[in-house]
PDB file of C-alpha atoms in Angstrom:
ATOM      1  CA  MET M   1      34.214 -61.786   3.425  1.00 38.00           C
ATOM      2  CA  ASN M   2      31.109 -60.318   1.214  1.00 41.00           C
ATOM      3  CA  ASN M   3      31.758 -60.845  -2.487  1.00 40.00           C
ATOM      4  CA  SER M   4      27.885 -59.889  -3.609  1.00 38.00           C
ATOM      5  CA  THR M   5      27.301 -56.632  -5.412  1.00 37.00           C
ATOM      6  CA  ILE M   6      27.094 -54.006  -2.857  1.00 39.00           C
ATOM      7  CA  LEU M   7      23.515 -51.738  -3.052  1.00 40.00           C
ATOM      8  CA  PRO M   8      24.358 -48.299  -3.113  1.00 44.00           C
ATOM      9  CA  GLU M   9      23.903 -46.474   0.290  1.00 52.00           C
ATOM     10  CA  LYS M  10      22.735 -42.509   0.795  1.00 52.00           C
ATOM     11  CA  CYS M  11      26.243 -40.653  -0.225  1.00 57.00           C
ATOM     12  CA  THR M  12      26.658 -37.012   0.807  1.00 56.00           C
ATOM     13  CA  GLN M  13      29.201 -34.814  -2.105  1.00 52.00           C
ATOM     14  CA  PHE M  14      30.033 -31.791  -2.025  1.00 54.00           C
ATOM     15  CA  ASN M  15      33.520 -30.164  -3.590  1.00 58.00           C
ATOM     16  CA  GLY M  16      35.058 -33.502  -3.891  1.00 71.00           C
ATOM     17  CA  LEU M  17      34.005 -34.768  -0.568  1.00 81.00           C
ATOM     18  CA  TYR M  18      32.639 -38.018  -0.747  1.00 86.00           C
ATOM     19  CA  LYS M  19      30.697 -39.035   2.932  1.00 88.00           C
ATOM     20  CA  TRP M  20      29.120 -42.549   3.928  1.00 90.00           C
ATOM     21  CA  THR M  21      27.830 -44.534   6.706  1.00 91.00           C
ATOM     22  CA  VAL M  22      28.375 -48.530   6.063  1.00 92.00           C
ATOM     23  CA  GLN M  23      24.838 -50.261   6.261  1.00 89.00           C
ATOM     24  CA  LYS M  24      24.848 -53.979   7.332  1.00 86.00           C
ATOM     25  CA  GLN M  25      24.340 -55.440   3.967  1.00 84.00           C
ATOM     26  CA  ALA M  26      28.172 -53.713   3.595  1.00 86.00           C
ATOM     27  CA  VAL M  27      29.272 -55.805   6.675  1.00 88.00           C
ATOM     28  CA  ASN M  28      32.695 -57.738   5.897  1.00 89.00           C
ATOM     29  CA  SER M  29      33.513 -55.470   2.521  1.00 91.00           C
ATOM     30  CA  ARG M  30      36.776 -54.414   1.534  1.00 93.00           C
ATOM     31  CA  LEU M  31      36.983 -50.353   1.448  1.00 95.00           C
ATOM     32  CA  ASP M  32      38.272 -49.600  -1.850  1.00 93.00           C
ATOM     33  CA  LYS M  33      35.674 -52.463  -3.439  1.00 90.00           C
ATOM     34  CA  TYR M  34      32.912 -50.660  -1.035  1.00 91.00           C
ATOM     35  CA  ILE M  35      33.953 -46.822  -2.586  1.00 90.00           C
ATOM     36  CA  THR M  36      34.192 -48.211  -6.026  1.00 85.00           C
ATOM     37  CA  GLU M  37      30.746 -49.684  -5.991  1.00 82.00           C
ATOM     38  CA  GLN M  38      29.159 -46.893  -4.104  1.00 81.00           C
ATOM     39  CA  THR M  39      30.023 -43.937  -6.391  1.00 72.00           C
ATOM     40  CA  ASN M  40      29.903 -45.833  -9.613  1.00 62.00           C
ATOM     41  CA  ILE M  41      31.982 -43.166 -11.094  1.00 68.00           C
ATOM     42  CA  PHE M  42      35.934 -43.667  -9.971  1.00 75.00           C
ATOM     43  CA  SER M  43      37.662 -46.881 -11.252  1.00 76.00           C
ATOM     44  CA  ARG M  44      39.204 -49.280  -8.354  1.00 83.00           C
ATOM     45  CA  SER M  45      42.889 -48.334  -9.008  1.00 84.00           C
ATOM     46  CA  PHE M  46      41.681 -44.819  -8.719  1.00 83.00           C
ATOM     47  CA  VAL M  47      40.082 -45.509  -5.196  1.00 89.00           C
ATOM     48  CA  GLN M  48      43.657 -46.942  -4.173  1.00 91.00           C
ATOM     49  CA  LYS M  49      45.217 -44.153  -5.141  1.00 88.00           C
ATOM     50  CA  MET M  50      43.050 -41.907  -2.863  1.00 89.00           C
ATOM     51  CA  ILE M  51      43.664 -44.085   0.066  1.00 92.00           C
ATOM     52  CA  LEU M  52      47.611 -44.133  -0.382  1.00 91.00           C
ATOM     53  CA  GLN M  53      47.771 -40.795  -0.493  1.00 88.00           C
ATOM     54  CA  GLY M  54      45.657 -40.521   2.768  1.00 90.00           C
ATOM     55  CA  ASN M  55      42.688 -39.040   1.468  1.00 91.00           C
ATOM     56  CA  VAL M  56      40.710 -41.735   2.690  1.00 94.00           C
ATOM     57  CA  SER M  57      39.250 -41.906   6.472  1.00 94.00           C
ATOM     58  CA  VAL M  58      37.249 -44.037   8.546  1.00 95.00           C
ATOM     59  CA  ASN M  59      35.514 -43.098  11.443  1.00 94.00           C
ATOM     60  CA  GLN M  60      37.932 -40.047  11.262  1.00 90.00           C
ATOM     61  CA  LYS M  61      41.524 -41.535  11.389  1.00 91.00           C
ATOM     62  CA  ALA M  62      43.537 -41.740   7.931  1.00 90.00           C
ATOM     63  CA  VAL M  63      44.130 -45.136   6.279  1.00 93.00           C
ATOM     64  CA  LEU M  64      46.518 -46.012   3.750  1.00 93.00           C
ATOM     65  CA  LYS M  65      45.187 -49.991   3.051  1.00 93.00           C
ATOM     66  CA  ALA M  66      42.966 -50.076   0.643  1.00 93.00           C
ATOM     67  CA  ASN M  67      41.944 -54.138   2.185  1.00 93.00           C
ATOM     68  CA  ILE M  68      40.333 -52.928   5.645  1.00 93.00           C
ATOM     69  CA  VAL M  69      37.311 -54.780   6.359  1.00 94.00           C
ATOM     70  CA  LEU M  70      34.195 -52.354   7.146  1.00 94.00           C
ATOM     71  CA  LYS M  71      31.615 -52.689   9.834  1.00 93.00           C
ATOM     72  CA  SER M  72      28.648 -51.870  10.143  1.00 92.00           C
ATOM     73  CA  GLY M  73      28.111 -47.617  11.367  1.00 93.00           C
ATOM     74  CA  ASP M  74      31.594 -47.004  10.099  1.00 94.00           C
ATOM     75  CA  THR M  75      31.737 -43.627   8.552  1.00 93.00           C
ATOM     76  CA  ILE M  76      33.847 -43.052   5.751  1.00 94.00           C
ATOM     77  CA  ILE M  77      35.312 -39.794   3.933  1.00 92.00           C
ATOM     78  CA  MET M  78      37.250 -39.770   0.970  1.00 91.00           C
ATOM     79  CA  GLN M  79      38.504 -36.275  -0.657  1.00 87.00           C
ATOM     80  CA  THR M  80      39.059 -36.189  -4.560  1.00 81.00           C
ATOM     81  CA  PRO M  81      40.680 -33.309  -6.352  1.00 73.00           C
ATOM     82  CA  ILE M  82      37.396 -30.636  -6.719  1.00 65.00           C
ATOM     83  CA  PRO M  83      36.148 -31.012 -10.771  1.00 61.00           C
ATOM     84  CA  TYR M  84      37.305 -28.553 -12.947  1.00 59.00           C
ATOM     85  CA  LYS M  85      34.737 -25.817 -13.940  1.00 66.00           C
ATOM     86  CA  PRO M  86      34.667 -25.019 -17.748  1.00 65.00           C
ATOM     87  CA  THR M  87      34.778 -21.232 -18.606  1.00 70.00           C
ATOM     88  CA  ILE M  88      32.296 -20.055 -21.269  1.00 71.00           C
ATOM     89  CA  ASP M  89      35.110 -19.308 -23.428  1.00 72.00           C
ATOM     90  CA  ASP M  90      36.666 -22.781 -23.084  1.00 69.00           C
ATOM     91  CA  ILE M  91      33.449 -24.367 -24.316  1.00 73.00           C
ATOM     92  CA  LYS M  92      33.035 -21.381 -27.289  1.00 74.00           C
ATOM     93  CA  ILE M  93      36.456 -23.218 -28.234  1.00 73.00           C
ATOM     94  CA  ALA M  94      35.445 -26.562 -28.479  1.00 74.00           C
ATOM     95  CA  ASN M  95      32.156 -25.649 -29.777  1.00 76.00           C
ATOM     96  CA  GLU M  96      34.297 -24.683 -32.973  1.00 79.00           C
ATOM     97  CA  ARG M  97      35.523 -27.755 -32.972  1.00 84.00           C
ATOM     98  CA  ILE M  98      32.694 -30.065 -33.103  1.00 90.00           C
ATOM     99  CA  ASP M  99      30.279 -30.383 -35.767  1.00 91.00           C
ATOM    100  CA  ILE M 100      26.766 -31.773 -35.757  1.00 92.00           C
ATOM    101  CA  VAL M 101      26.654 -34.038 -39.061  1.00 94.00           C
ATOM    102  CA  TYR M 102      23.440 -35.473 -38.288  1.00 95.00           C
ATOM    103  CA  GLU M 103      20.542 -34.523 -36.490  1.00 94.00           C
ATOM    104  CA  HIS M 104      16.729 -36.544 -35.808  1.00 94.00           C
ATOM    105  CA  GLU M 105      14.014 -35.940 -32.580  1.00 92.00           C
ATOM    106  CA  ASP M 106      15.561 -38.318 -30.551  1.00 93.00           C
ATOM    107  CA  PHE M 107      19.368 -37.663 -31.069  1.00 95.00           C
ATOM    108  CA  PHE M 108      21.996 -36.605 -33.462  1.00 93.00           C
ATOM    109  CA  ILE M 109      25.241 -37.317 -34.489  1.00 96.00           C
ATOM    110  CA  ILE M 110      28.467 -35.461 -33.815  1.00 95.00           C
ATOM    111  CA  ASN M 111      32.163 -35.911 -35.472  1.00 96.00           C
ATOM    112  CA  LYS M 112      34.144 -35.610 -32.616  1.00 96.00           C
ATOM    113  CA  PRO M 113      37.995 -34.111 -32.997  1.00 94.00           C
ATOM    114  CA  ALA M 114      41.033 -35.953 -31.240  1.00 95.00           C
ATOM    115  CA  GLY M 115      42.019 -34.755 -27.943  1.00 91.00           C
ATOM    116  CA  ILE M 116      38.792 -34.267 -26.378  1.00 91.00           C
ATOM    117  CA  LEU M 117      37.280 -36.065 -23.592  1.00 90.00           C
ATOM    118  CA  VAL M 118      34.044 -37.422 -23.913  1.00 89.00           C
ATOM    119  CA  HIS M 119      32.869 -37.124 -19.887  1.00 81.00           C
ATOM    120  CA  LYS M 120      35.060 -36.798 -16.746  1.00 73.00           C
ATOM    121  CA  VAL M 121      37.291 -39.018 -15.792  1.00 69.00           C
ATOM    122  CA  PRO M 122      39.576 -39.664 -12.490  1.00 61.00           C
ATOM    123  CA  GLY M 123      42.528 -37.456 -12.231  1.00 57.00           C
ATOM    124  CA  VAL M 124      41.492 -35.023 -15.073  1.00 55.00           C
ATOM    125  CA  ASN M 125      40.028 -32.194 -14.043  1.00 58.00           C
ATOM    126  CA  ASN M 126      41.139 -29.753 -16.144  1.00 66.00           C
ATOM    127  CA  GLN M 127      39.731 -30.553 -19.796  1.00 78.00           C
ATOM    128  CA  VAL M 128      36.850 -29.517 -21.466  1.00 83.00           C
ATOM    129  CA  THR M 129      34.700 -32.455 -22.387  1.00 87.00           C
ATOM    130  CA  ILE M 130      32.095 -33.753 -25.133  1.00 89.00           C
ATOM    131  CA  VAL M 131      29.491 -33.782 -21.650  1.00 86.00           C
ATOM    132  CA  ASP M 132      30.091 -29.948 -20.917  1.00 84.00           C
ATOM    133  CA  TRP M 133      29.493 -28.621 -24.117  1.00 85.00           C
ATOM    134  CA  LEU M 134      26.463 -31.110 -24.088  1.00 85.00           C
ATOM    135  CA  LEU M 135      25.049 -29.436 -21.284  1.00 80.00           C
ATOM    136  CA  ASN M 136      26.641 -25.499 -21.956  1.00 78.00           C
ATOM    137  CA  TYR M 137      24.202 -25.881 -24.924  1.00 73.00           C
ATOM    138  CA  GLY M 138      21.111 -27.309 -23.945  1.00 74.00           C
ATOM    139  CA  LEU M 139      21.614 -30.006 -26.590  1.00 75.00           C
ATOM    140  CA  VAL M 140      20.301 -32.748 -24.195  1.00 76.00           C
ATOM    141  CA  SER M 141      16.652 -32.635 -22.104  1.00 64.00           C
ATOM    142  CA  TYR M 142      17.888 -35.084 -19.718  1.00 61.00           C
ATOM    143  CA  ALA M 143      20.358 -36.603 -17.356  1.00 55.00           C
ATOM    144  CA  LEU M 144      21.461 -40.137 -16.211  1.00 51.00           C
ATOM    145  CA  HIS M 145      23.925 -41.381 -14.132  1.00 42.00           C
ATOM    146  CA  ASP M 146      23.476 -38.187 -11.144  1.00 41.00           C
ATOM    147  CA  ASN M 147      24.564 -35.753 -14.081  1.00 48.00           C
ATOM    148  CA  VAL M 148      26.819 -37.364 -14.964  1.00 53.00           C
ATOM    149  CA  ARG M 149      26.928 -38.488 -18.448  1.00 67.00           C
ATOM    150  CA  PRO M 150      23.817 -36.594 -19.984  1.00 77.00           C
ATOM    151  CA  GLY M 151      23.160 -38.270 -23.647  1.00 84.00           C
ATOM    152  CA  ILE M 152      26.054 -40.451 -23.695  1.00 88.00           C
ATOM    153  CA  VAL M 153      25.109 -43.940 -25.124  1.00 90.00           C
ATOM    154  CA  HIS M 154      28.898 -44.754 -26.517  1.00 93.00           C
ATOM    155  CA  ARG M 155      32.364 -43.561 -25.965  1.00 92.00           C
ATOM    156  CA  LEU M 156      35.249 -42.679 -28.031  1.00 96.00           C
ATOM    157  CA  ASP M 157      38.439 -42.926 -26.773  1.00 94.00           C
ATOM    158  CA  LYS M 158      39.901 -39.341 -25.857  1.00 93.00           C
ATOM    159  CA  ASN M 159      42.582 -39.109 -29.059  1.00 95.00           C
ATOM    160  CA  THR M 160      40.425 -41.278 -31.617  1.00 97.00           C
ATOM    161  CA  SER M 161      38.447 -39.000 -33.453  1.00 97.00           C
ATOM    162  CA  GLY M 162      35.432 -39.438 -35.647  1.00 97.00           C
ATOM    163  CA  LEU M 163      31.545 -39.714 -35.232  1.00 98.00           C
ATOM    164  CA  MET M 164      29.704 -40.425 -31.850  1.00 97.00           C
ATOM    165  CA  ILE M 165      25.896 -40.991 -31.362  1.00 96.00           C
ATOM    166  CA  ILE M 166      24.174 -38.667 -28.600  1.00 94.00           C
ATOM    167  CA  ALA M 167      20.494 -39.203 -27.104  1.00 92.00           C
ATOM    168  CA  LYS M 168      18.535 -36.285 -26.745  1.00 89.00           C
ATOM    169  CA  ASN M 169      16.353 -37.629 -24.674  1.00 87.00           C
ATOM    170  CA  PRO M 170      15.292 -40.521 -22.692  1.00 86.00           C
ATOM    171  CA  TYR M 171      13.567 -42.325 -25.250  1.00 90.00           C
ATOM    172  CA  GLY M 172      16.462 -42.237 -27.552  1.00 91.00           C
ATOM    173  CA  HIS M 173      18.618 -43.016 -25.067  1.00 90.00           C
ATOM    174  CA  ALA M 174      16.854 -46.361 -24.195  1.00 91.00           C
ATOM    175  CA  TYR M 175      16.497 -47.055 -27.894  1.00 95.00           C
ATOM    176  CA  LEU M 176      19.935 -46.763 -28.688  1.00 95.00           C
ATOM    177  CA  ALA M 177      21.208 -48.198 -25.947  1.00 92.00           C
ATOM    178  CA  LYS M 178      19.454 -51.417 -27.156  1.00 95.00           C
ATOM    179  CA  LEU M 179      20.768 -51.324 -30.528  1.00 96.00           C
ATOM    180  CA  PHE M 180      23.979 -51.495 -29.261  1.00 95.00           C
ATOM    181  CA  GLN M 181      23.062 -53.988 -26.721  1.00 94.00           C
ATOM    182  CA  ASP M 182      22.192 -56.430 -29.527  1.00 96.00           C
ATOM    183  CA  ARG M 183      24.941 -55.053 -31.948  1.00 96.00           C
ATOM    184  CA  LEU M 184      22.465 -53.617 -34.751  1.00 97.00           C
ATOM    185  CA  ILE M 185      24.992 -50.429 -35.396  1.00 97.00           C
ATOM    186  CA  GLN M 186      27.851 -51.306 -37.454  1.00 97.00           C
ATOM    187  CA  LYS M 187      30.896 -49.467 -37.154  1.00 98.00           C
ATOM    188  CA  LYS M 188      33.931 -48.035 -39.144  1.00 98.00           C
ATOM    189  CA  TYR M 189      36.775 -47.040 -38.358  1.00 98.00           C
ATOM    190  CA  VAL M 190      40.110 -45.985 -40.212  1.00 98.00           C
ATOM    191  CA  ALA M 191      43.345 -46.773 -38.479  1.00 98.00           C
ATOM    192  CA  ILE M 192      47.429 -46.431 -39.987  1.00 97.00           C
ATOM    193  CA  VAL M 193      49.630 -49.289 -38.517  1.00 97.00           C
ATOM    194  CA  GLN M 194      52.721 -50.643 -38.143  1.00 96.00           C
ATOM    195  CA  GLY M 195      53.606 -53.459 -40.823  1.00 96.00           C
ATOM    196  CA  ILE M 196      52.301 -54.845 -43.904  1.00 97.00           C
ATOM    197  CA  THR M 197      48.645 -56.449 -42.837  1.00 97.00           C
ATOM    198  CA  PRO M 198      46.758 -59.119 -44.940  1.00 97.00           C
ATOM    199  CA  PRO M 199      44.018 -58.355 -47.511  1.00 97.00           C
ATOM    200  CA  GLU M 200      40.992 -59.322 -44.576  1.00 98.00           C
ATOM    201  CA  GLY M 201      40.478 -60.899 -41.894  1.00 98.00           C
ATOM    202  CA  SER M 202      39.123 -61.420 -38.205  1.00 98.00           C
ATOM    203  CA  ILE M 203      40.677 -60.975 -34.612  1.00 98.00           C
ATOM    204  CA  ASP M 204      38.819 -62.952 -32.094  1.00 97.00           C
ATOM    205  CA  PHE M 205      41.459 -62.647 -28.918  1.00 98.00           C
ATOM    206  CA  TYR M 206      39.838 -62.106 -25.528  1.00 97.00           C
ATOM    207  CA  ILE M 207      40.515 -58.594 -23.952  1.00 97.00           C
ATOM    208  CA  GLY M 208      40.654 -57.849 -20.470  1.00 94.00           C
ATOM    209  CA  ARG M 209      42.510 -55.325 -18.179  1.00 89.00           C
ATOM    210  CA  ASP M 210      46.326 -55.596 -18.141  1.00 90.00           C
ATOM    211  CA  PRO M 211      47.434 -57.472 -14.809  1.00 86.00           C
ATOM    212  CA  ILE M 212      50.061 -55.170 -14.594  1.00 85.00           C
ATOM    213  CA  THR M 213      49.504 -51.996 -15.681  1.00 85.00           C
ATOM    214  CA  LYS M 214      45.741 -51.055 -15.442  1.00 77.00           C
ATOM    215  CA  SER M 215      45.701 -48.171 -18.036  1.00 83.00           C
ATOM    216  CA  ARG M 216      46.018 -50.909 -20.386  1.00 91.00           C
ATOM    217  CA  MET M 217      44.082 -53.639 -21.775  1.00 93.00           C
ATOM    218  CA  ALA M 218      45.194 -57.084 -22.832  1.00 95.00           C
ATOM    219  CA  ALA M 219      44.286 -59.247 -25.816  1.00 96.00           C
ATOM    220  CA  SER M 220      44.655 -63.258 -24.648  1.00 95.00           C
ATOM    221  CA  ARG M 221      43.728 -66.461 -26.956  1.00 94.00           C
ATOM    222  CA  VAL M 222      42.483 -67.725 -23.928  1.00 93.00           C
ATOM    223  CA  LYS M 223      40.286 -66.486 -21.096  1.00 91.00           C
ATOM    224  CA  ARG M 224      42.545 -65.909 -18.517  1.00 88.00           C
ATOM    225  CA  ASP M 225      40.136 -65.140 -15.923  1.00 86.00           C
ATOM    226  CA  HIS M 226      35.999 -64.117 -15.455  1.00 85.00           C
ATOM    227  CA  THR M 227      37.258 -60.493 -16.468  1.00 85.00           C
ATOM    228  CA  PHE M 228      38.453 -60.979 -20.041  1.00 94.00           C
ATOM    229  CA  ARG M 229      35.308 -61.066 -22.282  1.00 95.00           C
ATOM    230  CA  THR M 230      34.983 -62.253 -26.328  1.00 96.00           C
ATOM    231  CA  ALA M 231      35.610 -59.384 -28.214  1.00 97.00           C
ATOM    232  CA  LEU M 232      35.511 -59.554 -32.258  1.00 98.00           C
ATOM    233  CA  THR M 233      36.915 -57.084 -35.010  1.00 98.00           C
ATOM    234  CA  HIS M 234      36.685 -57.560 -38.854  1.00 98.00           C
ATOM    235  CA  PHE M 235      39.355 -55.850 -40.507  1.00 98.00           C
ATOM    236  CA  LYS M 236      40.756 -55.223 -44.627  1.00 98.00           C
ATOM    237  CA  THR M 237      43.604 -53.665 -45.806  1.00 98.00           C
ATOM    238  CA  VAL M 238      42.882 -50.250 -48.158  1.00 97.00           C
ATOM    239  CA  ALA M 239      46.270 -49.576 -48.747  1.00 97.00           C
ATOM    240  CA  SER M 240      50.016 -50.679 -47.999  1.00 96.00           C
ATOM    241  CA  ASN M 241      53.149 -49.153 -48.507  1.00 93.00           C
ATOM    242  CA  ASN M 242      56.940 -49.300 -47.123  1.00 86.00           C
ATOM    243  CA  SER M 243      55.723 -51.419 -44.365  1.00 93.00           C
ATOM    244  CA  ILE M 244      52.836 -49.088 -43.030  1.00 96.00           C
ATOM    245  CA  SER M 245      49.446 -50.048 -43.576  1.00 98.00           C
ATOM    246  CA  LEU M 246      45.750 -48.180 -43.989  1.00 98.00           C
ATOM    247  CA  VAL M 247      43.090 -50.197 -42.467  1.00 98.00           C
ATOM    248  CA  GLU M 248      39.705 -50.122 -42.293  1.00 98.00           C
ATOM    249  CA  ALA M 249      38.046 -52.121 -38.656  1.00 98.00           C
ATOM    250  CA  SER M 250      35.006 -53.224 -38.285  1.00 98.00           C
ATOM    251  CA  PRO M 251      34.403 -54.269 -34.310  1.00 98.00           C
ATOM    252  CA  VAL M 252      31.462 -56.591 -34.218  1.00 97.00           C
ATOM    253  CA  THR M 253      31.529 -55.889 -29.754  1.00 96.00           C
ATOM    254  CA  GLY M 254      32.500 -52.943 -28.435  1.00 94.00           C
ATOM    255  CA  ARG M 255      35.368 -53.218 -25.561  1.00 95.00           C
ATOM    256  CA  THR M 256      37.706 -50.629 -24.203  1.00 93.00           C
ATOM    257  CA  HIS M 257      40.778 -49.835 -26.880  1.00 96.00           C
ATOM    258  CA  GLN M 258      39.534 -53.293 -28.300  1.00 98.00           C
ATOM    259  CA  ILE M 259      40.995 -52.206 -31.743  1.00 98.00           C
ATOM    260  CA  ARG M 260      44.227 -50.701 -30.918  1.00 98.00           C
ATOM    261  CA  ILE M 261      44.735 -54.031 -28.751  1.00 97.00           C
ATOM    262  CA  HIS M 262      43.408 -56.606 -30.961  1.00 98.00           C
ATOM    263  CA  LEU M 263      45.730 -54.698 -34.298  1.00 98.00           C
ATOM    264  CA  GLN M 264      48.510 -54.727 -31.476  1.00 97.00           C
ATOM    265  CA  ALA M 265      48.185 -58.611 -30.657  1.00 97.00           C
ATOM    266  CA  ILE M 266      48.599 -59.764 -33.976  1.00 97.00           C
ATOM    267  CA  GLY M 267      51.603 -57.528 -34.936  1.00 97.00           C
ATOM    268  CA  HIS M 268      50.516 -53.968 -36.412  1.00 97.00           C
ATOM    269  CA  PRO M 269      49.954 -51.753 -33.462  1.00 97.00           C
ATOM    270  CA  LEU M 270      48.712 -48.322 -34.285  1.00 97.00           C
ATOM    271  CA  LEU M 271      51.103 -45.449 -35.243  1.00 96.00           C
ATOM    272  CA  GLY M 272      51.234 -42.827 -32.612  1.00 95.00           C
ATOM    273  CA  ASP M 273      49.644 -44.964 -30.202  1.00 96.00           C
ATOM    274  CA  THR M 274      52.372 -44.348 -27.229  1.00 94.00           C
ATOM    275  CA  LEU M 275      49.749 -46.868 -24.676  1.00 93.00           C
ATOM    276  CA  TYR M 276      50.640 -50.172 -26.925  1.00 94.00           C
ATOM    277  CA  HIS M 277      53.367 -48.917 -29.237  1.00 92.00           C
ATOM    278  CA  VAL M 278      55.991 -46.320 -29.268  1.00 85.00           C
ATOM    279  CA  ALA M 279      55.759 -42.273 -29.725  1.00 85.00           C
ATOM    280  CA  ASP M 280      56.025 -41.258 -33.476  1.00 85.00           C
ATOM    281  CA  ALA M 281      57.204 -37.922 -34.733  1.00 83.00           C
ATOM    282  CA  MET M 282      54.498 -37.183 -36.884  1.00 88.00           C
ATOM    283  CA  PHE M 283      51.645 -38.349 -34.385  1.00 92.00           C
ATOM    284  CA  THR M 284      50.333 -36.053 -31.656  1.00 92.00           C
ATOM    285  CA  ARG M 285      47.453 -38.750 -31.253  1.00 95.00           C
ATOM    286  CA  HIS M 286      46.658 -42.118 -32.252  1.00 97.00           C
ATOM    287  CA  ALA M 287      45.806 -42.972 -35.829  1.00 97.00           C
ATOM    288  CA  LEU M 288      42.188 -44.085 -35.274  1.00 98.00           C
ATOM    289  CA  HIS M 289      39.404 -42.547 -36.796  1.00 98.00           C
ATOM    290  CA  ALA M 290      35.428 -43.671 -36.711  1.00 98.00           C
ATOM    291  CA  SER M 291      34.727 -43.463 -40.014  1.00 98.00           C
ATOM    292  CA  ALA M 292      31.198 -44.418 -40.570  1.00 98.00           C
ATOM    293  CA  LEU M 293      28.012 -45.596 -39.063  1.00 98.00           C
ATOM    294  CA  SER M 294      24.784 -46.874 -40.067  1.00 98.00           C
ATOM    295  CA  PHE M 295      21.919 -48.666 -38.064  1.00 98.00           C
ATOM    296  CA  THR M 296      18.105 -48.700 -38.581  1.00 98.00           C
ATOM    297  CA  PHE M 297      16.045 -45.836 -36.218  1.00 97.00           C
ATOM    298  CA  HIS M 298      12.430 -47.513 -36.169  1.00 92.00           C
ATOM    299  CA  ASP M 299      11.985 -48.059 -39.716  1.00 92.00           C
ATOM    300  CA  GLN M 300      14.296 -44.754 -40.743  1.00 96.00           C
ATOM    301  CA  LEU M 301      17.588 -46.291 -41.813  1.00 97.00           C
ATOM    302  CA  VAL M 302      20.888 -43.609 -40.746  1.00 98.00           C
ATOM    303  CA  CYS M 303      24.118 -43.916 -42.355  1.00 98.00           C
ATOM    304  CA  VAL M 304      26.571 -41.110 -41.824  1.00 98.00           C
ATOM    305  CA  ALA M 305      30.314 -41.437 -43.386  1.00 98.00           C
ATOM    306  CA  SER M 306      33.171 -38.907 -41.971  1.00 97.00           C
ATOM    307  CA  ALA M 307      36.048 -38.183 -44.005  1.00 96.00           C
ATOM    308  CA  LEU M 308      39.620 -38.593 -42.558  1.00 97.00           C
ATOM    309  CA  PRO M 309      40.405 -35.348 -40.420  1.00 96.00           C
ATOM    310  CA  ASP M 310      44.027 -33.277 -41.807  1.00 95.00           C
ATOM    311  CA  ASP M 311      46.567 -35.199 -39.524  1.00 95.00           C
ATOM    312  CA  LEU M 312      45.885 -38.761 -40.404  1.00 97.00           C
ATOM    313  CA  ASN M 313      44.934 -37.319 -44.510  1.00 96.00           C
ATOM    314  CA  GLN M 314      48.647 -36.057 -43.859  1.00 95.00           C
ATOM    315  CA  ALA M 315      49.940 -38.908 -42.690  1.00 95.00           C
ATOM    316  CA  CYS M 316      48.384 -40.812 -45.638  1.00 95.00           C
ATOM    317  CA  LEU M 317      49.994 -38.558 -47.650  1.00 95.00           C
ATOM    318  CA  TYR M 318      53.668 -38.622 -46.379  1.00 94.00           C
ATOM    319  CA  TYR M 319      53.299 -42.806 -46.611  1.00 94.00           C
ATOM    320  CA  ASN M 320      51.617 -42.433 -49.928  1.00 94.00           C
ATOM    321  CA  LEU M 321      48.801 -44.416 -48.474  1.00 94.00           C
ATOM    322  CA  ASN M 322      46.378 -44.169 -51.587  1.00 78.00           C
TER     323      ASN M 322
END
């Protein structure tokens, strides 16, 4: 079995249909691994789902096993759901909810509302995204990753609200990406969590993909395998009342679901987080807001803050978290 990374090969793509011809460097690769690395936009679990549903063929024969070993010259076709194309009215509605709170010639910062995806994800084809909004209004002058994620240098979960940086051009993208890589962008989040949290603390559990439920992340005191990566979150308690706390969290690293899984790991899950806790009648989403960003762009210090949105502010009033 060839375990090395497969170099991208020529791919034909039209209306959700992808086609490849396997080259020599990919011989003996697993089918699901090959497709995942060729597209770079679909997760391996999504590809496996497409295979199980009969949406993948090899040499014009449908296959239902993800572990098929490929040969040179094999022709692979995968049919995925046709991507949703938002209407102008859809994007105008999104535009009314998205605020640009800071602007520079190379980037700008938005206040993203909860409920909006940053970019398209496999299996979700009927929602306007931040990328749709950017492209429709011509707010970025370039695209990376085959036009999939123009301007995007970091992400917020769909149901996380708050501040997000968008690059306007290739220079801004490269500079900001380096700042994120070097951990020179300070981020603060506000969360409403279950239980009375300590006055302050740090959480350094490793974070990796949950081995049973692939949509979840898992936290561990030890590194379970090579997929678990170091993660560090500092936090302090802003207010507590009746077994509910308002917490300010500052992630040093940027792992998927980091704040959500770290706080859950120490016994303080976010209210409304149905992935890591339970549903809450007061919340239609998890109680997390990206409240502050600070960094230096060349010699210019950028500090931006965002007040709690109405739903979280109302929750603070209800729980008397002043």
